[in-house]
Short mmCIF file of C-alpha atoms in Angstrom, two decimals:
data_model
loop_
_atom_site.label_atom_id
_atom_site.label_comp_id
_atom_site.label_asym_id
_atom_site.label_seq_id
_atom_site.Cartn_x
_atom_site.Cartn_y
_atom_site.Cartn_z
CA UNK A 1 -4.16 29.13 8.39
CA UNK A 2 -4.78 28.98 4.71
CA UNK A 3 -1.84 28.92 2.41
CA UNK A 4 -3.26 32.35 0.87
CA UNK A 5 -3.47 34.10 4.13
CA UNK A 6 -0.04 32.50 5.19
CA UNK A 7 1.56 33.99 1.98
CA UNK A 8 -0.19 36.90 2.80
CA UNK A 9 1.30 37.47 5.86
CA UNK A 10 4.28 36.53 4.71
CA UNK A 11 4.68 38.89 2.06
CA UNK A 12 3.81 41.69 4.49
CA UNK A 13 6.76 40.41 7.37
CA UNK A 14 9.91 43.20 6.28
CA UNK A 15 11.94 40.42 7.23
CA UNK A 16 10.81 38.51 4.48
CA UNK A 17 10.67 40.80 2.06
CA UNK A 18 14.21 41.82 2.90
CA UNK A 19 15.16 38.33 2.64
CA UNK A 20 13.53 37.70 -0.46
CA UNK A 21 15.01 41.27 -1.92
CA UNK A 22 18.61 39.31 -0.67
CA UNK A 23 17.80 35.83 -2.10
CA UNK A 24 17.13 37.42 -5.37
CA UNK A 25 20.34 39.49 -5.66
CA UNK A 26 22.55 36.57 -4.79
CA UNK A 27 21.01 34.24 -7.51
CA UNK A 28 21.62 37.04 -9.93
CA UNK A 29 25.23 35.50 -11.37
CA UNK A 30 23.71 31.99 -11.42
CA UNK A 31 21.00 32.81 -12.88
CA UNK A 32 23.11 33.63 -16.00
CA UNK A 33 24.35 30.12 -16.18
CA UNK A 34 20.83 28.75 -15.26
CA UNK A 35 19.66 30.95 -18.63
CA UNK A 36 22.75 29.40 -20.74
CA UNK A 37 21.81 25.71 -19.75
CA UNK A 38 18.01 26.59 -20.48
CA UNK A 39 18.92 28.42 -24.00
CA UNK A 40 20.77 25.08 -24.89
CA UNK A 41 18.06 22.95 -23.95
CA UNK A 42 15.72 24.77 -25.58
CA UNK A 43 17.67 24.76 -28.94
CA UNK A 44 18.27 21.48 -28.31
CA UNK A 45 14.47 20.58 -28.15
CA UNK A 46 13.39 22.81 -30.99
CA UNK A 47 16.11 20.98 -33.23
CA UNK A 48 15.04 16.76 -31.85
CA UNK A 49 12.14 16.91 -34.40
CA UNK A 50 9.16 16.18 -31.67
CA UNK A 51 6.24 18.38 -31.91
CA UNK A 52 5.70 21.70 -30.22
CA UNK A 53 3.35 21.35 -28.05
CA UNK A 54 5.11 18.31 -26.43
CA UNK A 55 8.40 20.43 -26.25
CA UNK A 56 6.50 23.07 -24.92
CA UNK A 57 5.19 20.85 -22.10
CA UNK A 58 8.40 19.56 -21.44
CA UNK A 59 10.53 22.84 -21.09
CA UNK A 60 7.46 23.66 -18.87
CA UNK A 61 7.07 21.32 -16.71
CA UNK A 62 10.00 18.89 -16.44
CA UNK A 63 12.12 21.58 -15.45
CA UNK A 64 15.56 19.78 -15.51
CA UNK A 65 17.93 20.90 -17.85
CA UNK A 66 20.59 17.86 -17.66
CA UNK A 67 17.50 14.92 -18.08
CA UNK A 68 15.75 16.78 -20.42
CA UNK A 69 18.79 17.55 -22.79
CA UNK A 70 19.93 13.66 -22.32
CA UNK A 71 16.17 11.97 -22.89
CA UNK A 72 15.33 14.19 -25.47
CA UNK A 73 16.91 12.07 -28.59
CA UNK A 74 16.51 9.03 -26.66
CA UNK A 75 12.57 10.26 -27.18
CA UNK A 76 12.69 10.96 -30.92
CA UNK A 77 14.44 7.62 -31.22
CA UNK A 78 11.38 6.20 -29.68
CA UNK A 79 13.82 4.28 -26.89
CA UNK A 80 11.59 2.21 -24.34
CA UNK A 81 9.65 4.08 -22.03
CA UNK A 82 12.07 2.49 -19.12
CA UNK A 83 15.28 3.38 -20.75
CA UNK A 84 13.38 6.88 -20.63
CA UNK A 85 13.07 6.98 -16.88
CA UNK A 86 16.06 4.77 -15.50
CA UNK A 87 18.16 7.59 -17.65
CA UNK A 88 16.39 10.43 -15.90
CA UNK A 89 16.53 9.40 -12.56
CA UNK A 90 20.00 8.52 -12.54
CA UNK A 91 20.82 12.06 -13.79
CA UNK A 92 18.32 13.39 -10.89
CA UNK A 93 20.30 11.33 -8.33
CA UNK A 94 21.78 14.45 -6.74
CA UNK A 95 18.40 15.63 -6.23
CA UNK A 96 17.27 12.87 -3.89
CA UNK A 97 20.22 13.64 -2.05
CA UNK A 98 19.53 17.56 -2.28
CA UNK A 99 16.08 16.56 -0.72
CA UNK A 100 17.77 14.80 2.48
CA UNK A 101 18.86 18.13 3.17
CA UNK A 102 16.10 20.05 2.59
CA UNK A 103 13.98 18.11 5.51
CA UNK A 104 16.13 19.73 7.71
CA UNK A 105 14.92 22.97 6.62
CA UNK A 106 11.35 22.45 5.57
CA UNK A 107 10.71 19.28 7.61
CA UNK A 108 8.13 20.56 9.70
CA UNK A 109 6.13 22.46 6.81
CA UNK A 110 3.06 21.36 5.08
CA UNK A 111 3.00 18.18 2.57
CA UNK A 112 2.27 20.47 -0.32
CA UNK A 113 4.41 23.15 0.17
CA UNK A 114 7.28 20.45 0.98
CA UNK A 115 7.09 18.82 -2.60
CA UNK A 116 6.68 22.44 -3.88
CA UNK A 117 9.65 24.02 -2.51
CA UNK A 118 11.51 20.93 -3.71
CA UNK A 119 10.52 21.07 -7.11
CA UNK A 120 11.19 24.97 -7.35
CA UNK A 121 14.90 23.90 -5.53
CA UNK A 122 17.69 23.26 -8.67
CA UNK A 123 21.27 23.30 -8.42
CA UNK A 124 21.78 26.92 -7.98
CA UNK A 125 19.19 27.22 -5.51
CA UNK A 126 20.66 24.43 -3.08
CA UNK A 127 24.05 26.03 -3.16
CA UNK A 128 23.35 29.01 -2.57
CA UNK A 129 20.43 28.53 0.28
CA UNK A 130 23.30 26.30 2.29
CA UNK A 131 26.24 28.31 1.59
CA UNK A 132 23.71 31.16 3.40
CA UNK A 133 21.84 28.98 5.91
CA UNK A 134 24.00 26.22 7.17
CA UNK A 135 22.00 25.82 10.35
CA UNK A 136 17.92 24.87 9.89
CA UNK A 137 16.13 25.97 12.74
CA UNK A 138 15.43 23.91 15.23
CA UNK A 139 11.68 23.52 15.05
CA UNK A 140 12.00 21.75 11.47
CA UNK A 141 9.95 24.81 9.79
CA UNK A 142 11.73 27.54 7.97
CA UNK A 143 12.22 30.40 9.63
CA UNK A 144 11.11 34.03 7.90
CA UNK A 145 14.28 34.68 6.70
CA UNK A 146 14.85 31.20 5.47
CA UNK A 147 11.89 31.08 3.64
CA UNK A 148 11.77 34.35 2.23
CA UNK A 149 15.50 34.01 0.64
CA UNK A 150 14.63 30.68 -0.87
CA UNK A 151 11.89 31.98 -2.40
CA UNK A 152 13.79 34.60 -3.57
CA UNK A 153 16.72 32.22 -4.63
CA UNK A 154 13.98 29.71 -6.51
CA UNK A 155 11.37 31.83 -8.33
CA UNK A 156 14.06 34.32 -9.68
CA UNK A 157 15.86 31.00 -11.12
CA UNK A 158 12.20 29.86 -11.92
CA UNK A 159 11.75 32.64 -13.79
CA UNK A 160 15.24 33.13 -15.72
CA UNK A 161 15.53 28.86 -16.98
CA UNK A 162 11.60 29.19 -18.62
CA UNK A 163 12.48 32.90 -20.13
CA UNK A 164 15.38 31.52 -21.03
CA UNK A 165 14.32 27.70 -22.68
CA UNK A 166 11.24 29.22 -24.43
CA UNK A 167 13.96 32.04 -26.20
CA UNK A 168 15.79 29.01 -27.20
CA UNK A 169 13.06 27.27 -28.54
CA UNK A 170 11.52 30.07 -31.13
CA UNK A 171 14.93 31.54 -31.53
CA UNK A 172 16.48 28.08 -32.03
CA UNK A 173 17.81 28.70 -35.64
CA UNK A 174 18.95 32.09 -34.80
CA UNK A 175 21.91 31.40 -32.27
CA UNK A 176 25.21 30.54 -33.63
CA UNK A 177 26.06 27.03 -32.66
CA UNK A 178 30.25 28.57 -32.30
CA UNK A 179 29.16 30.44 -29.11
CA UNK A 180 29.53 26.95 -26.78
CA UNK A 181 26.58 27.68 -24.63
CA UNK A 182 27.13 24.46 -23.31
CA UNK A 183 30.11 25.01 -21.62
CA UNK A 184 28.89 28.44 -19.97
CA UNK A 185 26.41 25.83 -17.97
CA UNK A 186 29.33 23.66 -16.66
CA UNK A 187 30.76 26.68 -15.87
CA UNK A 188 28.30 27.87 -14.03
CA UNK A 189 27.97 24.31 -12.10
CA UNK A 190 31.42 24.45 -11.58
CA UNK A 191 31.29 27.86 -9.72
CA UNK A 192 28.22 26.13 -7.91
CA UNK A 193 30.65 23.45 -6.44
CA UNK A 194 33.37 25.52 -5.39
CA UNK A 195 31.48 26.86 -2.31
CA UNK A 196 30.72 23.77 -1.12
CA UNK A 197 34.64 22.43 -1.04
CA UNK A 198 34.38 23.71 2.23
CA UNK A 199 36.66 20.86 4.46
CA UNK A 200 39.48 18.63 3.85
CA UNK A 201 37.35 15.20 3.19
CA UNK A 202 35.36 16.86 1.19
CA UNK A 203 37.79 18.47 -1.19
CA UNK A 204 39.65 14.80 -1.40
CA UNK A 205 36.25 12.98 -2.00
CA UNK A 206 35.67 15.30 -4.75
CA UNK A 207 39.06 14.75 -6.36
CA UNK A 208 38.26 11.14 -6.20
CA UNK A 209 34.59 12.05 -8.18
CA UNK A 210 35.88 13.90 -10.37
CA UNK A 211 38.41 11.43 -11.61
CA UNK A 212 36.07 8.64 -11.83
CA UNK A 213 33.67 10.62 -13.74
CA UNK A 214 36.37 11.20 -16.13
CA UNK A 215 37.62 7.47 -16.67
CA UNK A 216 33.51 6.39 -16.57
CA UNK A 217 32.26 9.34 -19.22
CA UNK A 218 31.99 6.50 -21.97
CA UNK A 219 29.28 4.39 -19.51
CA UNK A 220 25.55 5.44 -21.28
CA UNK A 221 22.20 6.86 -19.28
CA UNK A 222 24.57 9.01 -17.18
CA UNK A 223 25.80 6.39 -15.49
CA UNK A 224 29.11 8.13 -14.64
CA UNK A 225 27.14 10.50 -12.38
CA UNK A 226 25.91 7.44 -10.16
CA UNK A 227 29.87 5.54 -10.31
CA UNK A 228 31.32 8.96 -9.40
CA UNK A 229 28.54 9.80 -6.28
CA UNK A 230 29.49 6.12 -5.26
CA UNK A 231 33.11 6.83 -5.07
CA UNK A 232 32.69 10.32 -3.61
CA UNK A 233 30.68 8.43 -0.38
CA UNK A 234 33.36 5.67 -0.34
CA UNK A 235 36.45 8.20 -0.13
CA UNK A 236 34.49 10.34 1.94
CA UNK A 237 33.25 7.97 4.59
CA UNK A 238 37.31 7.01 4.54
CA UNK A 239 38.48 11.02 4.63
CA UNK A 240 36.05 11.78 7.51
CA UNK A 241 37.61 8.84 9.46
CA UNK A 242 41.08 10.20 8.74
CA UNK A 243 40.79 13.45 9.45
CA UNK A 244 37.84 12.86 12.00
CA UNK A 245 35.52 16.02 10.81
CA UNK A 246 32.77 15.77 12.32
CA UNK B 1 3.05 10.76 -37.07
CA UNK B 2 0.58 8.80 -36.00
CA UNK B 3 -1.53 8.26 -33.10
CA UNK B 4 0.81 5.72 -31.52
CA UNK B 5 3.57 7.60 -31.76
CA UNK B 6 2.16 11.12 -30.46
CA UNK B 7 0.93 9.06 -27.31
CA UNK B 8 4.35 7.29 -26.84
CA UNK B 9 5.71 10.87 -26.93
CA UNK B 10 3.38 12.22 -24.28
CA UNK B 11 3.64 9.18 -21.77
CA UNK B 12 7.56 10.16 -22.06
CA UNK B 13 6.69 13.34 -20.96
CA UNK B 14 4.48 12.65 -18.51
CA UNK B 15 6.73 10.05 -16.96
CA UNK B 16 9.49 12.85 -16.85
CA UNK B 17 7.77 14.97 -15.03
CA UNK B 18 6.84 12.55 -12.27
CA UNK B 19 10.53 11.53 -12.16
CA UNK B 20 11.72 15.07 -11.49
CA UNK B 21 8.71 15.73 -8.68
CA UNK B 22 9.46 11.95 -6.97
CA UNK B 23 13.66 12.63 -6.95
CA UNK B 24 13.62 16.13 -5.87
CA UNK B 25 10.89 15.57 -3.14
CA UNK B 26 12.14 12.13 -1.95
CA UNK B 27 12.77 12.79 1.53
CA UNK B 28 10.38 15.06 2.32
CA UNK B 29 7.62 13.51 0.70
CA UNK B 30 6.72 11.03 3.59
CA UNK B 31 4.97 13.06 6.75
CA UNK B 32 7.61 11.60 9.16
CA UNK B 33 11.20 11.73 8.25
CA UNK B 34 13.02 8.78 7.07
CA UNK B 35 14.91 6.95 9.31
CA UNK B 36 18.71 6.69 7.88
CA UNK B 37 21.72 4.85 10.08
CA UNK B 38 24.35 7.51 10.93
CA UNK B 39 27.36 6.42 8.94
CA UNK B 40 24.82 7.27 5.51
CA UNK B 41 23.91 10.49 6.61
CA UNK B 42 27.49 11.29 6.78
CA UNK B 43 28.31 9.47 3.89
CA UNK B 44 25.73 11.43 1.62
CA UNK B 45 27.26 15.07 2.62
CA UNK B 46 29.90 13.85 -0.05
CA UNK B 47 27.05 13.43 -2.92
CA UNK B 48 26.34 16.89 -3.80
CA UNK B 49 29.32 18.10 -4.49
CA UNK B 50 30.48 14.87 -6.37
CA UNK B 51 27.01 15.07 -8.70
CA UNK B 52 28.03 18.65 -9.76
CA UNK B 53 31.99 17.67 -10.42
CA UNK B 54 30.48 14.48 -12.15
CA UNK B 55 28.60 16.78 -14.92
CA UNK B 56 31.82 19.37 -15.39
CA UNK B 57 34.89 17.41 -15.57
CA UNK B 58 34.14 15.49 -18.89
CA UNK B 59 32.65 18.52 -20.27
CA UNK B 60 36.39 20.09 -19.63
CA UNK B 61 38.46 17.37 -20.86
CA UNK B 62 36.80 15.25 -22.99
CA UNK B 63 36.49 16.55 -26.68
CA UNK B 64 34.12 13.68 -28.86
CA UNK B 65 34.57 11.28 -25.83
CA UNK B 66 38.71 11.55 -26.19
CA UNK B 67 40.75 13.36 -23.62
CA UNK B 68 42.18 16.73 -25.70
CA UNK B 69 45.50 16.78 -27.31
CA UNK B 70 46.60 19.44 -27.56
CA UNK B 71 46.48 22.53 -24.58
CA UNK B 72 44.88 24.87 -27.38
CA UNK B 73 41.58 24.50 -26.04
CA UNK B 74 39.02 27.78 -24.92
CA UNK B 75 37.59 25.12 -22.07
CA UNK B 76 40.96 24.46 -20.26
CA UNK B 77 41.73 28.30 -20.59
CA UNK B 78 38.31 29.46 -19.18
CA UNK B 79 38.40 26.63 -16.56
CA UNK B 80 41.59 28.18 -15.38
CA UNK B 81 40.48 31.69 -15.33
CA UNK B 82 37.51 31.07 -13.73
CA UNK B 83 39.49 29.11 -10.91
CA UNK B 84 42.04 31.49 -10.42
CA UNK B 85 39.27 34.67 -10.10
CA UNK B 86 37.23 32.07 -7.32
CA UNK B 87 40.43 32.22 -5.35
CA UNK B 88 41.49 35.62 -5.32
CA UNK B 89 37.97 36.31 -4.64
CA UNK B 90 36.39 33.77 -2.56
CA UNK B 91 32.66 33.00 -3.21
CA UNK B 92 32.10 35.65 -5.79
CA UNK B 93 29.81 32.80 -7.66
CA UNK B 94 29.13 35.23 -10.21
CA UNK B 95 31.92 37.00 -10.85
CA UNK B 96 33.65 33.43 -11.72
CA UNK B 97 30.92 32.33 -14.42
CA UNK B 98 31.74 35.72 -15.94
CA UNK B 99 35.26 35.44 -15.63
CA UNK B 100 35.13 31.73 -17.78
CA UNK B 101 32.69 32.92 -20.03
CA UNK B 102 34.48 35.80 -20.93
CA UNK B 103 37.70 34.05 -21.85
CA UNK B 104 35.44 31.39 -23.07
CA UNK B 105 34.24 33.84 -25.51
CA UNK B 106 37.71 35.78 -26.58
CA UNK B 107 39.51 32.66 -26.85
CA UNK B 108 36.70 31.15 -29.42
CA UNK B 109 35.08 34.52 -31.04
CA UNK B 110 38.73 36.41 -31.04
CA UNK B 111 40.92 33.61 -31.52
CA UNK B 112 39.39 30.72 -33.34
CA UNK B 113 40.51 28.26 -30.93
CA UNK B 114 37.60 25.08 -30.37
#
């Protein structure tokens, strides 16, 4: 089957749509911290002093608030190109874990649509899709439910982080710098985690994160992010042993 | 700006944008799923949660890379607010970022506070 007539008959499953109709409601509150973090970024791009268009292609296509907000001035410094990527993929870290999961979910789908639905598949999106669907099916291939309330999930988040970064950028001089926006998007990644606290090891691994992240903050490129996932595996590993979950 | 310049800025670009596709689809990118020994696969279900924590804890505590001094801060307050509405009502994900936000917002616009 084509991928047109598969997203044909998709769209015309009830089960999907009823999914879908589900996956967008439950992004909803997210979605408001998804459009903070993409107002900031987009103020924050408008303001670095590199050109429109490339800002435009950025908030566009990069599509990743927390590397785009932290490579931006290393950009208009002119840093070297390498600083440029080590920076943004130790920032995107979480995401090459986030994709471990999803092959449990979309394993058994296409090549294309698997690096699609990954791309669509931020931080919002991942907690909410496993806090729903903590089982994949067993054939490796979404089921219509799954893949209805991801999409759902994703192109509603999609949609609210570009409305939200290309307000930012043409209203950049408009929005009072007092209101924090910043802190409405830890917020909002902070609500994320809470969900996922879901066992004892887990809950003392992420202690253990936490603090680290907080004696590391001064390490540059986001390194903090990498010390603290370290720690949370080493503690974990330990906590599962303890406690035996799993 | 000249010609060098508007290039450099474009290969930046461009390299971000194959970063975010190559991290986000690293597993599933290959046709047949990585193989990974047991003790990482059980190891990584710690990561997630630990990435998001990573980005939110300085943000709460750390004012211009120093831990705050004093307990009159809007974060703290709308930390704590948020918290307390997640466990009277359990996975109401948006109901807690309005919860913070809004005492974010009282504490700075009504108050003053930083």
């Amino acid at each position: 089957m084509s991928v047109r007539s598969t997203w044909r008959a998709s769209i015309d499953d009830p089960a999907w749509r009823a999914a879908f109709a589900q996956g967008r409601r439950d992004i909803a509150g997210a979605a408001l911290g998804t459009m903070a973090m993409g107002l900031v970024a987009g103020v924050a791009m408008a303001k670095s002093g590199v050109g429109l268009g490339v800002i435009l292609a950025m908030s566009l296509l990069v599509f990743a608030s927390a590397s785009q907000l932290a490579c931006l001035p290393l950009i208009a410094a002119g840093a070297p190109l390498w600083v440029i990527v080590a920076t943004a993929c130790v920032l995107n870290l979480r995401f090459v874990v986030f994709s471990a999961n999803w092959r449990r979910y979309f394993g058994g789908h296409r090549r294309l649509s698997r690096v699609l639905l990954s791309y669509l598949a931020g931080d919002p999106v991942y907690a909410q899709f496993v806090h729903r669907h903590p089982q994949p099916s067993a054939t490796g291939r979404a089921t219509a439910q799954q893949q209805g309330y991801f999409l759902g999930l994703a192109l509603t988040n999609w949609a609210a982080w570009h409305v939200a970064s290309l307000a930012g950028i043409f209203l950049a001089d408009a929005i009072p710098a007092a209101w924090g926006l910043r802190f409405i998007g830890a917020l909002a990644l902070l609500a994320l985690a809470l969900p996922m606290l879901t066992d004892r090891a887990v809950r003392c691994s992420a202690l253990a994160a936490g603090g680290v992240a907080l004696a590391t903050a001064s390490l540059p490129m986001g390194l903090n992010v990498v010390a603290a996932i370290a720690t949370a595996f080493v503690a974990g590993t330990w906590a599962d042993r303890r406690w035996s979950a799993r | 700006m000249h010609l060098g310049h508007e290039a450099y800025v474009w290969l930046a670009v461009g390299a971000l944008v194959v970063v975010t596709v190559l991290t986000r689809s690293f597993f599933l990118l290959p046709d047949s799923e990585p193989k990974l020994p047991g003790w990482l696969w059980r190891g990584l279900r710690h990561a997630p949660v630990a990435a998001l924590l990573a980005m939110v804890v300085p943000d709460v505590f750390l004012s211009n890379g120093r831990l705050l001094a004093d307990w009159h801060d809007a974060r703290l307050f709308a930390v704590g607010a948020a918290l307390a509405y997640y466990l009277v009502r359990r996975n109401d994900v948006a109901g807690t970022i309005l919860v913070g936000t809004g005492t974010l917002m009282l504490l700075r616009l009504g108050f003053g506070w930083p």
